[in-house]
Coordinates of C-alpha atoms and ligand atoms in Angstrom, one line a residue:
Chain A
X1 CA 39.1 1.5 8.6
X2 CA 39.8 2.3 4.9
X3 CA 37.1 4.0 2.9
X4 CA 36.9 1.0 0.6
X5 CA 36.3 -1.5 3.3
X6 CA 33.8 0.9 5.1
X7 CA 31.9 1.3 1.9
X8 CA 31.8 -2.4 1.2
X9 CA 30.2 -2.9 4.5
X10 CA 27.9 0.1 4.2
X11 CA 26.4 -0.5 0.8
X12 CA 24.0 -3.5 0.7
X13 CA 25.3 -6.2 -1.6
X14 CA 22.2 -6.1 -3.8
X15 CA 22.7 -2.4 -4.5
X16 CA 25.9 -3.2 -6.3
X17 CA 24.0 -5.2 -8.9
X18 CA 22.4 -3.5 -11.9
X19 CA 18.8 -4.4 -12.5
X20 CA 16.6 -3.7 -15.5
X21 CA 16.2 0.0 -16.5
X22 CA 18.8 0.8 -13.8
X23 CA 19.7 4.1 -15.6
X24 CA 16.4 5.4 -14.2
X25 CA 15.0 2.9 -11.7
X26 CA 17.3 2.6 -8.7
X27 CA 15.3 -0.1 -6.8
X28 CA 11.9 -1.8 -6.4
X29 CA 10.5 -2.6 -3.0
X30 CA 7.6 -4.7 -1.8
X31 CA 6.4 -4.4 1.8
X32 CA 3.8 -6.6 3.4
X33 CA 2.2 -5.7 6.7
X34 CA 1.2 -8.7 8.8
X35 CA -0.1 -9.3 12.4
X36 CA -0.4 -12.1 14.8
X37 CA -4.0 -13.2 15.2
X38 CA -4.3 -13.4 18.9
X39 CA -2.1 -10.6 20.1
X40 CA -3.1 -6.9 20.2
X41 CA -1.3 -4.7 17.8
X42 CA 1.9 -3.0 19.1
X43 CA 0.1 0.3 19.7
X44 CA -1.9 -1.2 22.6
X45 CA -0.1 -4.5 23.4
X46 CA 1.6 -4.8 26.8
X47 CA 5.3 -5.6 27.4
X48 CA 4.7 -9.3 27.9
X49 CA 2.8 -9.6 24.6
X50 CA 5.5 -7.7 22.7
X51 CA 8.1 -9.9 24.3
X52 CA 6.2 -13.0 23.3
X53 CA 6.3 -11.8 19.6
X54 CA 10.0 -11.1 19.9
X55 CA 10.7 -14.5 21.4
X56 CA 8.6 -16.3 18.8
X57 CA 10.3 -14.5 15.9
X58 CA 13.8 -15.1 17.4
X59 CA 13.2 -18.8 18.1
X60 CA 11.7 -19.6 14.8
X61 CA 13.6 -17.4 12.3
X62 CA 16.9 -16.4 13.7
X63 CA 19.8 -17.6 11.5
X64 CA 17.2 -19.3 9.2
X65 CA 17.6 -19.1 5.5
X66 CA 14.9 -18.8 2.8
X67 CA 15.7 -19.0 -0.9
X68 CA 18.8 -17.0 -1.5
X69 CA 18.1 -14.9 1.6
X70 CA 20.6 -16.4 4.1
X71 CA 21.1 -16.4 7.8
X72 CA 18.5 -13.9 9.0
X73 CA 20.1 -11.9 11.7
X74 CA 17.9 -11.0 14.6
X75 CA 18.7 -7.6 16.1
X76 CA 16.8 -6.0 19.0
X77 CA 16.5 -2.2 18.9
X78 CA 17.3 -2.0 22.5
X79 CA 20.7 -3.5 21.9
X80 CA 21.7 -0.9 19.3
X81 CA 23.3 2.5 19.8
X82 CA 21.5 5.5 18.4
X83 CA 24.0 5.8 15.5
X84 CA 23.7 2.2 14.6
X85 CA 20.0 2.5 14.4
X86 CA 20.4 5.6 12.3
X87 CA 22.6 3.7 9.9
X88 CA 20.0 1.0 9.5
X89 CA 17.4 3.8 8.7
X90 CA 19.7 5.4 6.1
X91 CA 20.1 2.0 4.5
X92 CA 16.3 1.7 4.5
X93 CA 16.4 -1.6 6.4
X94 CA 14.3 -0.2 9.2
X95 CA 11.9 2.7 9.5
X96 CA 12.4 5.8 11.6
X97 CA 9.4 4.7 13.6
X98 CA 11.1 1.4 14.6
X99 CA 14.3 3.1 15.4
X100 CA 12.8 5.9 17.6
X101 CA 9.5 4.6 18.9
X102 CA 9.7 0.9 19.3
X103 CA 11.5 0.0 22.5
X104 CA 10.5 -3.6 22.1
X105 CA 11.2 -3.6 18.4
X106 CA 13.6 -5.8 16.4
X107 CA 14.6 -6.6 12.9
X108 CA 15.5 -9.7 11.0
X109 CA 17.9 -9.0 8.2
X110 CA 19.2 -11.4 5.5
X111 CA 22.9 -11.6 4.8
X112 CA 22.5 -9.9 1.4
X113 CA 20.3 -7.2 3.1
X114 CA 17.6 -7.7 0.4
X115 CA 15.1 -8.9 3.0
X116 CA 14.3 -7.2 6.3
X117 CA 11.5 -8.1 8.6
X118 CA 10.6 -5.4 11.1
X119 CA 9.1 -6.8 14.3
X120 CA 6.8 -4.7 16.6
X121 CA 6.7 -1.7 14.4
X122 CA 3.2 -0.3 13.8
X123 CA 2.3 -3.8 12.9
X124 CA 3.7 -7.0 14.4
X125 CA 5.5 -7.7 11.2
X126 CA 6.6 -5.6 8.2
X127 CA 8.2 -7.8 5.6
X128 CA 10.4 -5.8 3.1
X129 CA 12.1 -7.0 0.0
X130 CA 14.3 -5.0 -2.2
X131 CA 15.4 -5.7 -5.8
X132 CA 17.8 -3.6 -7.9
X133 CA 16.3 -1.8 -10.8
X134 CA 12.8 -2.3 -12.1
X135 CA 11.7 -5.7 -10.9
X136 CA 8.4 -5.4 -9.1
X137 CA 7.0 -8.8 -10.3
X138 CA 10.0 -10.7 -9.1
X139 CA 9.9 -8.8 -5.8
X140 CA 6.2 -9.6 -5.3
X141 CA 6.8 -13.3 -6.2
X142 CA 9.5 -13.6 -3.6
X143 CA 7.5 -11.7 -1.0
X144 CA 4.6 -14.1 -1.5
X145 CA 6.8 -17.1 -1.0
X146 CA 8.4 -15.4 2.1
X147 CA 4.9 -14.7 3.4
X148 CA 3.9 -18.4 3.0
X149 CA 7.1 -19.4 4.7
X150 CA 6.4 -17.2 7.7
X151 CA 2.8 -18.4 7.8
X152 CA 4.0 -22.0 8.4
X153 CA 4.8 -20.8 11.9
X154 CA 2.5 -17.9 12.5
X155 CA -1.3 -17.5 12.5
X156 CA -1.9 -14.2 10.7
X157 CA -4.8 -11.9 11.5
X158 CA -6.9 -12.4 8.5
X159 CA -10.6 -11.8 7.7
X160 CA -12.4 -13.1 4.7
X161 CA -14.0 -9.7 4.0
X162 CA -11.3 -7.3 5.1
X163 CA -8.2 -9.4 4.2
X164 CA -5.0 -9.0 6.3
X165 CA -5.8 -6.9 9.3
X166 CA -3.4 -4.1 10.1
X167 CA -3.2 -1.5 12.8
X168 CA -3.8 1.4 10.4
X169 CA -6.8 1.3 8.1
X170 CA -4.6 2.6 5.3
X171 CA -2.9 -0.8 5.1
X172 CA -5.8 -3.3 5.5
X173 CA -6.5 -5.9 2.8
X174 CA -3.3 -6.8 1.0
X175 CA -1.1 -5.0 3.5
X176 CA 1.0 -4.3 0.4
X177 CA 3.0 -1.2 -0.3
X178 CA 4.9 -1.5 -3.5
X179 CA 7.3 1.2 -4.4
X180 CA 9.8 2.1 -7.0
X181 CA 12.7 4.5 -6.5
X182 CA 13.5 6.6 -9.6
X183 CA 16.1 9.1 -10.6
X184 CA 14.3 11.6 -12.8
X185 CA 16.8 14.5 -13.4
X186 CA 15.7 15.5 -16.9
X187 CA 12.0 15.6 -15.9
X188 CA 13.1 17.8 -13.0
X189 CA 15.3 20.1 -15.0
X190 CA 12.6 20.6 -17.6
X191 CA 10.1 21.0 -14.8
X192 CA 7.8 18.4 -16.4
X193 CA 7.6 16.3 -13.2
X194 CA 5.6 19.0 -11.4
X195 CA 2.9 18.7 -14.0
X196 CA 3.0 14.9 -13.9
X197 CA 2.6 14.4 -10.2
X198 CA -1.0 15.5 -9.9
X199 CA -2.0 13.1 -12.7
X200 CA -0.2 10.2 -11.0
X201 CA -1.9 11.0 -7.7
X202 CA -5.2 10.8 -9.6
X203 CA -4.4 7.2 -10.3
X204 CA -4.2 6.4 -6.6
X205 CA -0.4 6.4 -6.5
X206 CA 1.8 8.6 -4.3
X207 CA 4.9 10.4 -5.5
X208 CA 7.3 11.8 -3.0
X209 CA 11.0 12.6 -2.6
X210 CA 12.8 9.9 -0.7
X211 CA 15.5 12.2 0.6
X212 CA 14.7 15.7 1.9
X213 CA 11.6 17.1 3.6
X214 CA 8.1 17.4 2.3
X215 CA 7.6 17.7 -1.5
X216 CA 11.3 18.4 -2.1
X217 CA 13.1 15.5 -3.8
X218 CA 16.8 15.7 -3.0
X219 CA 18.9 14.4 -5.8
X220 CA 15.9 14.2 -8.0
X221 CA 15.1 10.8 -6.5
X222 CA 11.4 10.1 -6.4
X223 CA 9.5 7.2 -4.8
X224 CA 6.3 6.1 -6.5
X225 CA 4.0 3.8 -4.5
X226 CA 0.5 2.5 -4.3
X227 CA -2.0 4.1 -1.9
X228 CA -4.9 1.6 -2.1
X229 CA -4.5 -1.7 -0.4
X230 CA -8.1 -2.9 -0.1
X231 CA -10.3 -4.3 -2.8
X232 CA -7.6 -4.8 -5.4
X233 CA -5.4 -7.8 -5.9
X234 CA -1.7 -7.5 -5.4
X235 CA -1.1 -8.2 -9.1
X236 CA -3.5 -5.4 -10.1
X237 CA -1.8 -3.0 -7.7
X238 CA 1.6 -3.9 -9.1
X239 CA 0.4 -3.6 -12.7
X240 CA -1.0 -0.1 -12.1
X241 CA 2.3 0.9 -10.6
X242 CA 4.3 -0.7 -13.4
X243 CA 2.4 1.1 -16.2
X244 CA 3.0 4.4 -14.5
X245 CA 6.6 3.7 -13.9
X246 CA 7.0 2.7 -17.6
X247 CA 5.5 6.0 -18.7
X248 CA 7.8 7.9 -16.4
X249 CA 10.8 6.0 -17.8
X250 CA 9.7 6.8 -21.4
X251 CA 9.2 10.5 -20.5
X252 CA 12.5 10.7 -18.7
X253 CA 14.3 9.2 -21.7
X254 CA 12.6 11.6 -24.0
X255 CA 13.5 14.6 -21.8
X256 CA 17.1 13.5 -21.7
X257 CA 17.3 13.2 -25.4
X258 CA 15.7 16.6 -25.8
X259 CA 18.2 18.2 -23.4
X260 CA 21.0 16.5 -25.2
X261 CA 19.8 17.7 -28.6
X262 CA 18.7 21.2 -27.8
X263 CA 20.7 22.3 -24.8
X264 CA 23.8 20.2 -25.1
X265 CA 26.3 22.8 -24.0
X266 CA 24.2 24.0 -21.1
X267 CA 23.7 20.4 -20.0
X268 CA 27.4 19.5 -20.3
X269 CA 28.3 22.6 -18.4
X270 CA 25.9 21.8 -15.6
X271 CA 27.2 18.2 -15.4
X272 CA 30.9 19.1 -15.3
X273 CA 30.4 22.0 -12.9
X274 CA 28.8 19.6 -10.5
X275 CA 31.5 17.0 -11.1
X276 CA 34.0 19.8 -10.3
X277 CA 32.3 20.7 -7.0
X278 CA 32.3 17.1 -5.9
X279 CA 36.0 16.6 -6.9
X280 CA 37.3 19.8 -5.3
X281 CA 35.1 21.2 -2.5
X282 CA 36.3 21.1 1.1
X283 CA 33.0 21.9 2.7
X284 CA 29.7 20.6 1.3
X285 CA 26.2 20.2 2.7
X286 CA 23.8 17.4 1.9
X287 CA 21.5 19.4 -0.3
X288 CA 24.3 20.5 -2.7
X289 CA 25.8 17.0 -2.5
X290 CA 22.5 15.5 -3.7
X291 CA 22.2 18.0 -6.6
X292 CA 25.7 17.4 -7.8
X293 CA 25.4 13.7 -7.5
X294 CA 22.3 13.7 -9.5
X295 CA 24.0 15.8 -12.2
X296 CA 27.0 13.5 -12.3
X297 CA 24.9 10.4 -12.5
X298 CA 23.0 12.0 -15.4
X299 CA 26.4 12.7 -17.0
X300 CA 27.4 9.1 -16.7
X301 CA 24.0 7.8 -18.1
X302 CA 24.3 10.2 -21.0
X303 CA 27.9 9.4 -21.8
X304 CA 29.5 12.7 -20.9
X305 CA 31.4 11.2 -18.0
X306 CA 32.9 7.8 -18.7
X307 CA 35.4 7.1 -15.9
X308 CA 33.0 6.9 -13.0
X309 CA 30.8 3.9 -12.1
X310 CA 27.0 4.3 -12.2
X311 CA 26.4 3.1 -8.7
X312 CA 28.1 6.3 -7.4
X313 CA 24.7 8.1 -6.9
X314 CA 23.2 5.3 -4.9
X315 CA 26.3 4.8 -2.8
X316 CA 27.1 8.4 -2.0
X317 CA 23.5 9.4 -1.3
X318 CA 23.6 6.9 1.5
X319 CA 27.2 7.3 2.6
X320 CA 27.0 11.1 2.9
X321 CA 24.0 11.1 5.3
X322 CA 24.6 12.1 8.9
X323 CA 24.4 8.6 10.4
X324 CA 27.0 7.1 8.1
X325 CA 29.3 10.1 8.4
X326 CA 29.4 9.7 12.1
X327 CA 29.8 6.0 12.0
X328 CA 32.8 6.5 9.7
X329 CA 34.2 9.1 12.0
X330 CA 33.4 6.9 15.0
X331 CA 32.1 9.9 16.9
X332 CA 29.2 12.3 16.8
X333 CA 29.9 15.4 14.7
X334 CA 28.5 18.9 14.5
X335 CA 26.8 19.8 11.2
X336 CA 29.9 21.9 10.3
X337 CA 32.2 19.0 10.9
X338 CA 29.9 16.7 8.9
X339 CA 30.1 19.1 5.9
X340 CA 33.9 18.9 6.0
X341 CA 34.0 15.1 6.4
X342 CA 31.3 14.8 3.7
X343 CA 33.5 16.7 1.2
X344 CA 36.6 14.7 2.0
X345 CA 34.7 11.4 1.8
X346 CA 33.4 12.3 -1.6
X347 CA 36.8 13.3 -2.8
X348 CA 38.3 10.1 -1.6
X349 CA 35.5 8.1 -3.2
X350 CA 36.2 9.8 -6.6
X351 CA 39.9 9.1 -6.2
X352 CA 39.2 5.5 -5.6
X353 CA 37.2 5.5 -8.8
X354 CA 40.2 7.0 -10.8
X355 CA 42.6 4.5 -9.4
X356 CA 40.7 1.5 -10.8
Chain B
X1 CA -39.4 16.0 6.8
X2 CA -38.0 19.3 7.9
X3 CA -35.4 19.8 10.6
X4 CA -36.9 20.2 14.0
X5 CA -34.3 22.8 15.0
X6 CA -34.1 25.3 12.2
X7 CA -37.4 24.3 10.4
X8 CA -35.6 25.3 7.2
X9 CA -33.4 22.6 5.8
X10 CA -34.6 19.0 5.3
X11 CA -33.8 16.6 8.2
X12 CA -31.1 14.3 7.0
X13 CA -30.2 12.7 10.4
X14 CA -32.7 10.6 12.2
X15 CA -32.0 8.9 15.5
X16 CA -33.3 8.0 18.9
X17 CA -31.8 9.8 21.9
X18 CA -32.2 8.5 25.4
X19 CA -32.6 11.2 28.0
X20 CA -33.2 10.1 31.6
X21 CA -34.6 6.8 30.3
X22 CA -37.0 8.4 27.9
X23 CA -36.6 7.8 24.2
X24 CA -36.9 10.8 22.0
X25 CA -36.9 10.8 18.3
X26 CA -34.6 13.4 16.7
X27 CA -34.8 14.6 13.1
X28 CA -32.3 17.3 12.2
X29 CA -30.2 18.6 9.4
X30 CA -26.5 18.1 9.4
X31 CA -25.7 21.6 10.2
X32 CA -28.0 21.7 13.3
X33 CA -26.7 18.3 14.4
X34 CA -23.3 19.7 14.5
X35 CA -24.3 23.0 16.1
X36 CA -26.6 21.5 18.8
X37 CA -24.1 18.7 19.5
X38 CA -26.5 15.9 18.6
X39 CA -23.8 13.9 17.0
X40 CA -20.7 12.9 19.0
X41 CA -18.9 11.3 16.1
X42 CA -18.6 14.7 14.4
X43 CA -16.0 15.7 16.9
X44 CA -14.3 12.4 16.4
X45 CA -14.3 13.0 12.7
X46 CA -12.6 16.3 13.3
X47 CA -9.8 15.0 15.5
X48 CA -9.1 12.3 12.9
X49 CA -9.1 15.0 10.3
X50 CA -6.2 16.6 12.1
X51 CA -4.4 13.4 12.5
X52 CA -4.8 11.8 9.1
X53 CA -5.2 14.9 7.0
X54 CA -8.8 14.4 6.0
X55 CA -8.8 10.6 5.4
X56 CA -11.5 10.1 7.9
X57 CA -13.4 13.3 7.5
X58 CA -16.9 12.0 7.0
X59 CA -18.7 13.5 4.0
X60 CA -22.5 13.9 3.8
X61 CA -22.7 10.6 2.0
X62 CA -21.2 8.7 4.9
X63 CA -23.4 10.6 7.3
X64 CA -26.4 9.4 5.4
X65 CA -25.1 5.9 5.6
X66 CA -24.7 6.1 9.4
X67 CA -28.2 7.3 9.9
X68 CA -29.6 4.1 8.5
X69 CA -28.1 2.1 11.3
X70 CA -30.2 4.2 13.8
X71 CA -27.5 4.5 16.3
X72 CA -27.7 5.9 19.8
X73 CA -24.9 8.4 20.4
X74 CA -24.6 7.6 24.1
X75 CA -23.6 4.0 23.5
X76 CA -19.9 3.5 23.3
X77 CA -18.6 0.7 21.2
X78 CA -15.7 -1.1 22.9
X79 CA -13.6 -4.0 21.7
X80 CA -13.9 -6.8 24.2
X81 CA -10.5 -8.2 23.3
X82 CA -8.2 -5.2 23.6
X83 CA -10.4 -2.6 25.3
X84 CA -10.2 0.1 22.6
X85 CA -13.3 2.2 22.2
X86 CA -14.6 3.4 18.9
X87 CA -13.8 7.0 20.1
X88 CA -10.2 6.1 20.9
X89 CA -9.9 4.5 17.5
X90 CA -11.1 7.6 15.7
X91 CA -8.7 9.7 17.8
X92 CA -5.6 7.6 17.2
X93 CA -6.6 6.4 13.7
X94 CA -5.3 2.9 14.5
X95 CA -7.0 -0.3 15.5
X96 CA -6.0 -2.0 18.7
X97 CA -6.3 -5.6 17.6
X98 CA -7.8 -7.9 15.0
X99 CA -11.1 -8.0 16.9
X100 CA -11.6 -4.3 16.7
X101 CA -12.4 -4.9 13.0
X102 CA -15.4 -7.0 14.0
X103 CA -16.5 -4.7 16.9
X104 CA -16.5 -1.5 14.8
X105 CA -17.5 -3.3 11.6
X106 CA -20.7 -1.4 11.0
X107 CA -18.9 1.9 11.0
X108 CA -15.8 1.0 8.9
X109 CA -17.2 1.0 5.4
X110 CA -17.3 4.8 4.9
X111 CA -13.7 5.0 6.3
X112 CA -12.4 2.3 4.0
X113 CA -14.2 3.7 1.0
X114 CA -12.5 7.0 1.5
X115 CA -9.0 5.6 2.0
X116 CA -9.2 2.8 -0.6
X117 CA -11.0 4.5 -3.6
X118 CA -14.4 3.2 -2.8
X119 CA -13.4 -0.4 -1.8
X120 CA -14.5 -2.2 1.3
X121 CA -13.8 -5.9 0.6
X122 CA -10.5 -7.7 0.2
X123 CA -9.7 -9.1 -3.2
X124 CA -6.1 -10.4 -2.8
X125 CA -4.0 -13.1 -1.3
X126 CA -5.5 -15.6 1.2
X127 CA -3.2 -17.2 3.8
X128 CA -2.2 -20.7 2.7
X129 CA -3.0 -22.6 5.9
X130 CA -5.9 -20.4 6.9
X131 CA -7.1 -20.3 3.4
X132 CA -8.0 -24.0 3.5
X133 CA -9.8 -23.2 6.7
X134 CA -11.9 -20.6 5.0
X135 CA -12.6 -23.0 2.3
X136 CA -13.7 -25.7 4.7
X137 CA -15.9 -23.4 6.7
X138 CA -17.7 -22.5 3.5
X139 CA -18.1 -26.2 2.8
X140 CA -19.5 -26.7 6.3
X141 CA -22.1 -24.0 5.7
X142 CA -23.1 -25.7 2.5
X143 CA -23.5 -29.1 4.2
X144 CA -25.6 -27.6 6.9
X145 CA -27.9 -26.0 4.4
X146 CA -28.1 -29.4 2.6
X147 CA -28.9 -31.1 5.9
X148 CA -31.9 -28.8 6.6
X149 CA -33.2 -29.4 3.1
X150 CA -32.9 -33.2 3.5
X151 CA -34.7 -33.1 6.8
X152 CA -37.4 -30.9 5.3
X153 CA -37.8 -33.5 2.5
X154 CA -37.8 -36.3 5.1
X155 CA -34.9 -38.0 3.5
X156 CA -33.6 -39.2 6.8
X157 CA -31.1 -41.7 5.6
X158 CA -29.3 -39.2 3.5
X159 CA -29.6 -36.7 6.3
X160 CA -27.9 -39.0 8.7
X161 CA -25.0 -39.4 6.2
X162 CA -24.7 -35.6 5.8
X163 CA -24.7 -35.2 9.6
X164 CA -21.7 -37.5 9.8
X165 CA -19.9 -35.5 7.2
X166 CA -20.6 -32.3 9.1
X167 CA -19.3 -33.9 12.3
X168 CA -16.2 -35.1 10.6
X169 CA -15.5 -31.7 9.1
X170 CA -16.1 -29.9 12.4
X171 CA -13.7 -32.2 14.2
X172 CA -11.2 -31.5 11.4
X173 CA -11.6 -27.8 11.7
X174 CA -11.3 -27.8 15.5
X175 CA -8.3 -30.0 15.2
X176 CA -6.6 -27.6 12.8
X177 CA -7.2 -24.7 15.1
X178 CA -5.5 -26.6 17.9
X179 CA -2.5 -27.3 15.8
X180 CA -2.2 -23.6 14.9
X181 CA -1.4 -22.7 18.5
X182 CA 2.2 -22.1 19.5
Ligands
ZN401 ZN1 -31.6 22.4 10.9
ZN402 ZN1 -9.5 -4.6 19.8

């Protein structure tokens, strides 16, 4: 398969669109946790009960369309190869938990891959909706409509006092996890982000790197999301998150301008060194890839690099992960072989760019 | 009241312990309660602490709250629907089913408060279909109150009318529940 075709299939259609503030906000996500009223949660349910949920979701929603989310495809985890599951995880369409722990799990995915409904994960249902750029309100609006649409067929576990009942006490109430994925290279270079994170945590929001382990944020990509789900309305939760994200956007833009004004040569050097590494290396590991991609993307956003499209960071962050590399190679690869393939895939991708 | 174990600190935990069928009143401070093993949920709190990095670790404020419900440590709470015990819940940190929320209801507020910045009650979306149900149940309660008032006031004609309304609403509610099955 050609790289171009592989990429077209690998990158979710919605990711190719540019949303508001997409120079900094890569995507907005809404996740709702929902459970069936009369069936124990997956942690304790027996096989028959989980099968009942699978059958119910398949019979009622397979190949159904809602708004512009067409032809929901129903896929059972048990029918997927390990690599295929890994690819879905790397595309953020399913969680690692569903891929690894839920034998009787499944997922419904819309054709444009903007909607995915995980079945029999920690909760019976986890409805996820992605929007490009900074569009939390639109995402919530659609998620609500989706929720109502599902409720036409399902009796959700709901209590007047506690709200939507979930397996974990950290999700009860709204069952809402709203998150925004942000590229914050200038705040990272100037080390401002480290000072901002504790303040953001104080507001009941969580900041974490989306790639990489622990507190490390590979590619300077951060995910900001709400912690509290009980006692606040969905709109209040979204508004809190929105105002913090707006502040971060402001600060990131200021830091970029400051870098451009005061350390222009150093910044330009850093950006073009990274560009050079991506263009010429023959062996590259994921950590260095992430750093270089972040620099190049910053270079594009600040006008230093003009012949490369902005979506390259989003695309290559996903494509250069182990699952995708092995799917591209159609075989399992050792870490060393992956580093070689990763370098060649990046070179090819940049060549593709220059040929347009 | 001073702690009956150390006779130093004030007793902050008060409960009844049943030993060989005899009820004994216990008044101890938190530290002695922990050391002498009076409180079983302390261990539970610790295992949760490990699992959920402190989310469930009861602070003194929540201990005070528990003392008011004058619990007996021997009694295990168990969900009749899914079979999960309160102890299991605190170990796993996950509920087994929707009914667990009702079964463990008395003990959940301190946990929710910790996890959700002091909140214990839902203030968001209500399911569309079930929402009307909730609304109607509230209406039913109001009508029943009204009925009692009418009977008290010996307004029997009006009372008969209200009783009919209640019956109709109850039929409607039961019917809706039937339709919700699949
Ligand atoms: Zn004492
Ligand atoms: Zn239960």
